[in-house]
Coordinates of C-alpha atoms in Angstrom, one line a residue:
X8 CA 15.6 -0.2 -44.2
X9 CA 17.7 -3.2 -45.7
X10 CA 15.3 -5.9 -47.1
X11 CA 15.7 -9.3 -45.8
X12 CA 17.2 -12.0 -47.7
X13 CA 14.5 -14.2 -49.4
X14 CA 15.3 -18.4 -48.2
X15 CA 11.5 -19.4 -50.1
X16 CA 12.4 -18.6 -53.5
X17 CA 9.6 -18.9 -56.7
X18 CA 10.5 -20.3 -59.8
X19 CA 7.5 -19.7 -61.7
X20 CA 6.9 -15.5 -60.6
X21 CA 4.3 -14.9 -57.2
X22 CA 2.7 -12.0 -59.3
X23 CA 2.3 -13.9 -62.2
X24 CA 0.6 -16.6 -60.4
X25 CA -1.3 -14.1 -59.0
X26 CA -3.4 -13.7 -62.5
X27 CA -5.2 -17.3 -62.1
X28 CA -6.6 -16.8 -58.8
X29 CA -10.3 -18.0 -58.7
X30 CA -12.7 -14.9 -59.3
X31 CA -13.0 -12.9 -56.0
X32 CA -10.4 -15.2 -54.2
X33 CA -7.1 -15.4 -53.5
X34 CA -6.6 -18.9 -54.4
X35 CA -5.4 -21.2 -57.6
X36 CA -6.7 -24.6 -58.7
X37 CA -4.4 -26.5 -58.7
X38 CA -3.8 -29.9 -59.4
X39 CA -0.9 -32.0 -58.2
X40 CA 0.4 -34.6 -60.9
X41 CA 3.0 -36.6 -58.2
X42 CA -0.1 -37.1 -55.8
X43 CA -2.9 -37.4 -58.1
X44 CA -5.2 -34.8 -56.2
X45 CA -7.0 -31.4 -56.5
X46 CA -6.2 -28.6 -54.0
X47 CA -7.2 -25.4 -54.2
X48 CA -3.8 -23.0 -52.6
X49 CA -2.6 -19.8 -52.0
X50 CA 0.2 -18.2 -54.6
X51 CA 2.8 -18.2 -52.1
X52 CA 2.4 -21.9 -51.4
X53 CA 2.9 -23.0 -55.1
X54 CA 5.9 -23.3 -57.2
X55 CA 8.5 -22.4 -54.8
X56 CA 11.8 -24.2 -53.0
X57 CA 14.0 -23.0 -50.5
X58 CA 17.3 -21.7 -51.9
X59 CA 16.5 -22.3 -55.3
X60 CA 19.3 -20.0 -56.8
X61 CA 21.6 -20.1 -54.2
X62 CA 24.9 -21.5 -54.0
X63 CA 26.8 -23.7 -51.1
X64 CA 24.5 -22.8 -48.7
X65 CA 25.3 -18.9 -48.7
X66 CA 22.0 -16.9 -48.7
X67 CA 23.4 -13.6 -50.6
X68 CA 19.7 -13.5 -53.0
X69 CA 22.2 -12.0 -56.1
X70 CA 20.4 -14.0 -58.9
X71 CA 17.2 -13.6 -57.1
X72 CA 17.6 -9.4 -56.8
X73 CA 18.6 -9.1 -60.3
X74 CA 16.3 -11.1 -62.0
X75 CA 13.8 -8.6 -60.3
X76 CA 15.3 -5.9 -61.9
X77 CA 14.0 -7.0 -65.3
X78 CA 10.8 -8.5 -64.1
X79 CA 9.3 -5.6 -62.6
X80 CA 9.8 -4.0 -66.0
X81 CA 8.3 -6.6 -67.2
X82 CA 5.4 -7.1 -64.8
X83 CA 4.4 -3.7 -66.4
X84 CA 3.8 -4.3 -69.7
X85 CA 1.7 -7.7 -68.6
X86 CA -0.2 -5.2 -66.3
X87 CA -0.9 -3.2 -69.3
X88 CA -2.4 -6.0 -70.8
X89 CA -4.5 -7.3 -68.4
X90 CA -6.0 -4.2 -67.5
X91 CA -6.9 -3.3 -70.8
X92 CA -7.7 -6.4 -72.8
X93 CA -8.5 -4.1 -75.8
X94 CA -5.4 -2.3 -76.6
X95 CA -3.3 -2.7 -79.4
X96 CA 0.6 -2.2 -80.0
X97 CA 0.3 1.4 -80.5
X98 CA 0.5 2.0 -76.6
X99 CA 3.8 -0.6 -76.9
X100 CA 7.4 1.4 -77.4
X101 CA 10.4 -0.4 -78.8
X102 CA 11.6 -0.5 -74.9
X103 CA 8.6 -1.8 -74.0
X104 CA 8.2 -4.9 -76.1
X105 CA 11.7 -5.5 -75.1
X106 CA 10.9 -5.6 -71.6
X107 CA 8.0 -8.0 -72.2
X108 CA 10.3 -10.3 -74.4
X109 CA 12.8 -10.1 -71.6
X110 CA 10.0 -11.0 -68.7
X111 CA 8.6 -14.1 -70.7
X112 CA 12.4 -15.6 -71.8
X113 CA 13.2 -15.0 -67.6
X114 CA 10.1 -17.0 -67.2
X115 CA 11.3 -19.6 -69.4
X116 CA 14.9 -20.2 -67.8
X117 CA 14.0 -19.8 -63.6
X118 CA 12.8 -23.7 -63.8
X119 CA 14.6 -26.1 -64.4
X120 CA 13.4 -27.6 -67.4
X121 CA 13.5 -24.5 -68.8
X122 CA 17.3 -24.1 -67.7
X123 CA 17.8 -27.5 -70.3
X124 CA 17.0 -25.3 -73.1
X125 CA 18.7 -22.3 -71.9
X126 CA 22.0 -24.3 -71.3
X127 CA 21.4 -24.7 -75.5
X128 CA 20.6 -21.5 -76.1
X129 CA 23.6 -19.6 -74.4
X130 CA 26.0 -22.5 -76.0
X131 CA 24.2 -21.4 -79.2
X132 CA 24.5 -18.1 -79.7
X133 CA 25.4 -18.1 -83.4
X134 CA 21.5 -18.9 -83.5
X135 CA 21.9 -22.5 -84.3
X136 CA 19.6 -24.1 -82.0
X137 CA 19.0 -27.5 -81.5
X138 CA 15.2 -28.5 -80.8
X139 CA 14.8 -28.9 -77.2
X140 CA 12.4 -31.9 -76.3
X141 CA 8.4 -31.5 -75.5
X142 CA 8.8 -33.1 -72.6
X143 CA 11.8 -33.0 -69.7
X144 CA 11.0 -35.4 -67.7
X145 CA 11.7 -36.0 -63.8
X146 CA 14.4 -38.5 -64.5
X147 CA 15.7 -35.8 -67.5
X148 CA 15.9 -33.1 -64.6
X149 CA 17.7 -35.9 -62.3
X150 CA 19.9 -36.6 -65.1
X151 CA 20.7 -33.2 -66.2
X152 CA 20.9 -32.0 -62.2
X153 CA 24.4 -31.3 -63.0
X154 CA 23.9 -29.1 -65.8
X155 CA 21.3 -27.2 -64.1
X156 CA 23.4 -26.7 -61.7
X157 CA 26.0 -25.2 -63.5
X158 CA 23.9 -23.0 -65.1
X159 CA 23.0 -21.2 -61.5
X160 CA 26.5 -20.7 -60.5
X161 CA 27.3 -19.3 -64.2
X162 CA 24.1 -17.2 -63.9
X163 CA 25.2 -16.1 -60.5
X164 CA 29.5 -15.9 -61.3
X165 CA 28.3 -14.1 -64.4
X166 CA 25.8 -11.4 -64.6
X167 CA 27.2 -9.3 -67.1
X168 CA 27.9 -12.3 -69.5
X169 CA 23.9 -13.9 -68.6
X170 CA 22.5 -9.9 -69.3
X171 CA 24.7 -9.9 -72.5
X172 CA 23.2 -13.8 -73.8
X173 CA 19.3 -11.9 -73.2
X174 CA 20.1 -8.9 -75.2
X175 CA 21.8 -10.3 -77.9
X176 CA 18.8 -12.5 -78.2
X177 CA 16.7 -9.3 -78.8
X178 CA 19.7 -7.5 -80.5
X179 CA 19.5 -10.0 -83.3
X180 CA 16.0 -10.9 -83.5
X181 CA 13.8 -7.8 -82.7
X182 CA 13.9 -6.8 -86.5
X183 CA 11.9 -10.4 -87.3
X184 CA 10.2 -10.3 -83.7
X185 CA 6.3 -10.3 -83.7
X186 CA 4.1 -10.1 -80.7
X187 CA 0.7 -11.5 -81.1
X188 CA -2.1 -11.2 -78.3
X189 CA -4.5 -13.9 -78.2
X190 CA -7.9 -13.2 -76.5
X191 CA -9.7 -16.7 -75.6
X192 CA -13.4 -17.7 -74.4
X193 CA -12.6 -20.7 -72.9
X194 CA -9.5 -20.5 -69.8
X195 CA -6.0 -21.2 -70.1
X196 CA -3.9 -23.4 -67.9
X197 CA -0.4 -23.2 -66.9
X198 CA 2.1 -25.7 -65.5
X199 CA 4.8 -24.8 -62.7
X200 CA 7.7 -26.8 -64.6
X201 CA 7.7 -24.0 -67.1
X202 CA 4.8 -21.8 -67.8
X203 CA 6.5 -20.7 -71.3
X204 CA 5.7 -23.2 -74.2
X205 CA 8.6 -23.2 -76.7
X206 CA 9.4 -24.6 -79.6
X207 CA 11.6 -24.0 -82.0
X208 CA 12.5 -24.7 -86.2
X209 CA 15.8 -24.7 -87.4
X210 CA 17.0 -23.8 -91.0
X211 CA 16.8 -20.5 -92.8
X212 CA 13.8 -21.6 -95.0
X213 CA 11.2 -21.9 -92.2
X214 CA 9.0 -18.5 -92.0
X215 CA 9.0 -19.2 -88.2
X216 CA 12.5 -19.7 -86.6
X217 CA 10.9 -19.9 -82.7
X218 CA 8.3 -19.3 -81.0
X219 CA 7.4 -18.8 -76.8
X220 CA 3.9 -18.7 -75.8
X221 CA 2.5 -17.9 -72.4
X222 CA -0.9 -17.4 -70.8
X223 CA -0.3 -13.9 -69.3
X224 CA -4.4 -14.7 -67.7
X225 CA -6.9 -17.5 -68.0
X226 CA -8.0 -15.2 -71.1
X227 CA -4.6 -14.1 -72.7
X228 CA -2.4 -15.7 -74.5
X229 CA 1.2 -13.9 -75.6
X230 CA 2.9 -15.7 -78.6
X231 CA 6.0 -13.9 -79.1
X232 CA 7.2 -15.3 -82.9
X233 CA 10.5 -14.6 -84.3
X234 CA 9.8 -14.4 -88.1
X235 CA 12.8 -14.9 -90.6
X236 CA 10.6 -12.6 -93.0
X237 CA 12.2 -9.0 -93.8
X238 CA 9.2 -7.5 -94.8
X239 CA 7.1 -8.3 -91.6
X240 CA 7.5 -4.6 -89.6
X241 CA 9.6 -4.1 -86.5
X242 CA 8.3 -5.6 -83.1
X243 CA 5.1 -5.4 -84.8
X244 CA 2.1 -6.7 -83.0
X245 CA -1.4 -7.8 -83.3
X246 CA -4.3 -9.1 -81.6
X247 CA -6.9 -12.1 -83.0
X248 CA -9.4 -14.2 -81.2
X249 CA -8.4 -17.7 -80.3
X250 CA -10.5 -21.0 -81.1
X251 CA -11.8 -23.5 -78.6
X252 CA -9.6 -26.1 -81.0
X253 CA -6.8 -24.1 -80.0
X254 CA -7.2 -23.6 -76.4
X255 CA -8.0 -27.4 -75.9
X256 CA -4.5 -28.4 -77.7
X257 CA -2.3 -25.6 -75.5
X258 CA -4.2 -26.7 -72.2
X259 CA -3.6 -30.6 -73.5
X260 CA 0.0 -29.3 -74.4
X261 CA 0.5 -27.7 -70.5
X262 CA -0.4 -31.1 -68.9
X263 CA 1.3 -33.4 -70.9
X264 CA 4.6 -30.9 -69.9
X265 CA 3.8 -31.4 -66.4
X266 CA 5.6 -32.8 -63.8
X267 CA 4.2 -31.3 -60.5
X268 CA 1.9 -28.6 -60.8
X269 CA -1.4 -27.8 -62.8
X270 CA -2.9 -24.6 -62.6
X271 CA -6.4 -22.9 -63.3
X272 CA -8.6 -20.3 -62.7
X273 CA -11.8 -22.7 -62.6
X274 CA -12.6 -25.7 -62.1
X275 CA -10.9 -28.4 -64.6
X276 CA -13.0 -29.6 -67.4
X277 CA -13.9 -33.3 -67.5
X278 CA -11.6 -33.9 -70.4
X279 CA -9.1 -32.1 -68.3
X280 CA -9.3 -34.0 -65.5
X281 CA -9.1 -37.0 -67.5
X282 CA -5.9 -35.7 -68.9
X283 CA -4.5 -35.1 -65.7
X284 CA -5.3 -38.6 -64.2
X285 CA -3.1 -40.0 -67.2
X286 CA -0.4 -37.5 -67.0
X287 CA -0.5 -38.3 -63.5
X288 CA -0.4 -42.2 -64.2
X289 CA 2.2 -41.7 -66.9
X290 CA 4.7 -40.1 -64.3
X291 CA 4.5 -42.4 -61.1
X292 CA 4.7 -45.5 -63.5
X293 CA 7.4 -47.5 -61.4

């Protein structure tokens, strides 16, 4: 049977937002920054436009289907994860890691403030990168529209060229690649303008060139680092608790990136709510 074509199209993965449903439920917390106010939805209702990745109207899903094609390689590895919060990279092939590295970059680029800093990545491909900024605003978006824009139809006009910008991402980093698996007490939260935090150093002389971090669960944190250290091991990985400290500057981090959508498997904290109230003030400040 031929699959219909998708017109309500997710930028931030349905299965992914799947892993911050409320215990037992099949709903997300989720706060909206534009509004101000609390809600508490359904996957499908969240992070989603129609016709995302389409272009000039005509409804042919291309970028849609083949982004797939890596995610549910992807989706895998996460499930892996989550379903046994006590492994540890022995259980990871070389393919494997790749596929997870490919799953969270995807992640990174299908919103658009995350296609700002792949429109510098893919015109930096000697590995030059320039920082992107902590924050892309709504008017940033607005102002970029045109670049984001161009980046779909390139994506779509282009596939072989877009496969060849992710795997000579990993073909050049996966010697200095590190994959750490943070396991924390206290829940994560993630934001629908980009649920990848990434940053990045330039220079030869930092022992971190870039990170990308992402809350695979309220409890999980992958930080994918690529070290400019020859003597860390290949694609190694390892696993470490993570400090209250910590979690409370990533969540504070998520909501100060966001322009729409907050997410959480519990109810938000006091202090997060707080947070939220001025992120929300700070973005509808005529």
């Amino acid at each position: 049977m031929v699959q219909g074509k998708t017109i309500r199209q997710h930028y931030v993965q349905r299965e992914y937002i799947k892993n911050f449903c409320i215990n037992n439920t099949d709903l997300v917390n989720a706060y909206n920054i534009c509004v101000g106010n609390e809600k508490k939805l359904k996957p499908t209702s969240l992070c989603v436009i129609k016709e995302m990745y389409e272009l000039n109207g005509i409804l042919d899903n291309r970028i849609e289907n083949h982004l797939k094609e890596f995610e549910d390689k992807g989706i895998q590895q996460i499930k892996k994860i989550v379903d046994f919060e006590s492994i540890n990279g022995d259980i990871f092939t070389n393919e494997d890691l790749k596929s997870l590295y490919q799953y969270v970059f995807l992640q990174l680029i299908r919103t658009k403030s995350g296609q700002l800093v792949f429109q510098s990545i893919k015109e930096n491909l000697d590995l030059k990168f320039s920082k992107p900024s902590k924050h892309v605003s709504n008017s940033e978006l607005y102002k970029n529209s045109e670049i984001i824009n161009r980046n779909i139809k390139w994506i779509h006009d282009n596939m072989n060229e877009f496969d060849d910008v992710i795997d000579s991402l990993w073909v050049a980093f996966h010697d200095s690649m590190r994959f750490g698996l943070y396991v924390s007490e206290k829940p994560l939260l993630i934001t629908s303008d980009c649920p990848v935090d990434t940053d990045v150093i330039p220079g030869i002389y930092f022992p971190c060139l870039c990170y990308l971090k992402m809350a695979l669960t309220p409890r999980i944190l992958l930080d994918i680092e690529i070290v400019m250290n020859k003597s860390i091991k290949v694609c190694s990985f390892f696993k470490c608790e993570l400090t209250n400290d910590i979690v409370f500057d990533f969540n504070k981090k998520i909501i100060s990136n966001a322009n729409y959508w907050v997410m959480s498997s519990n109810e938000f904290s006091i202090s997060q709510r707080m947070l939220l109230i001025e992120q929300h003030k700070r973005m509808t400040k005529v």
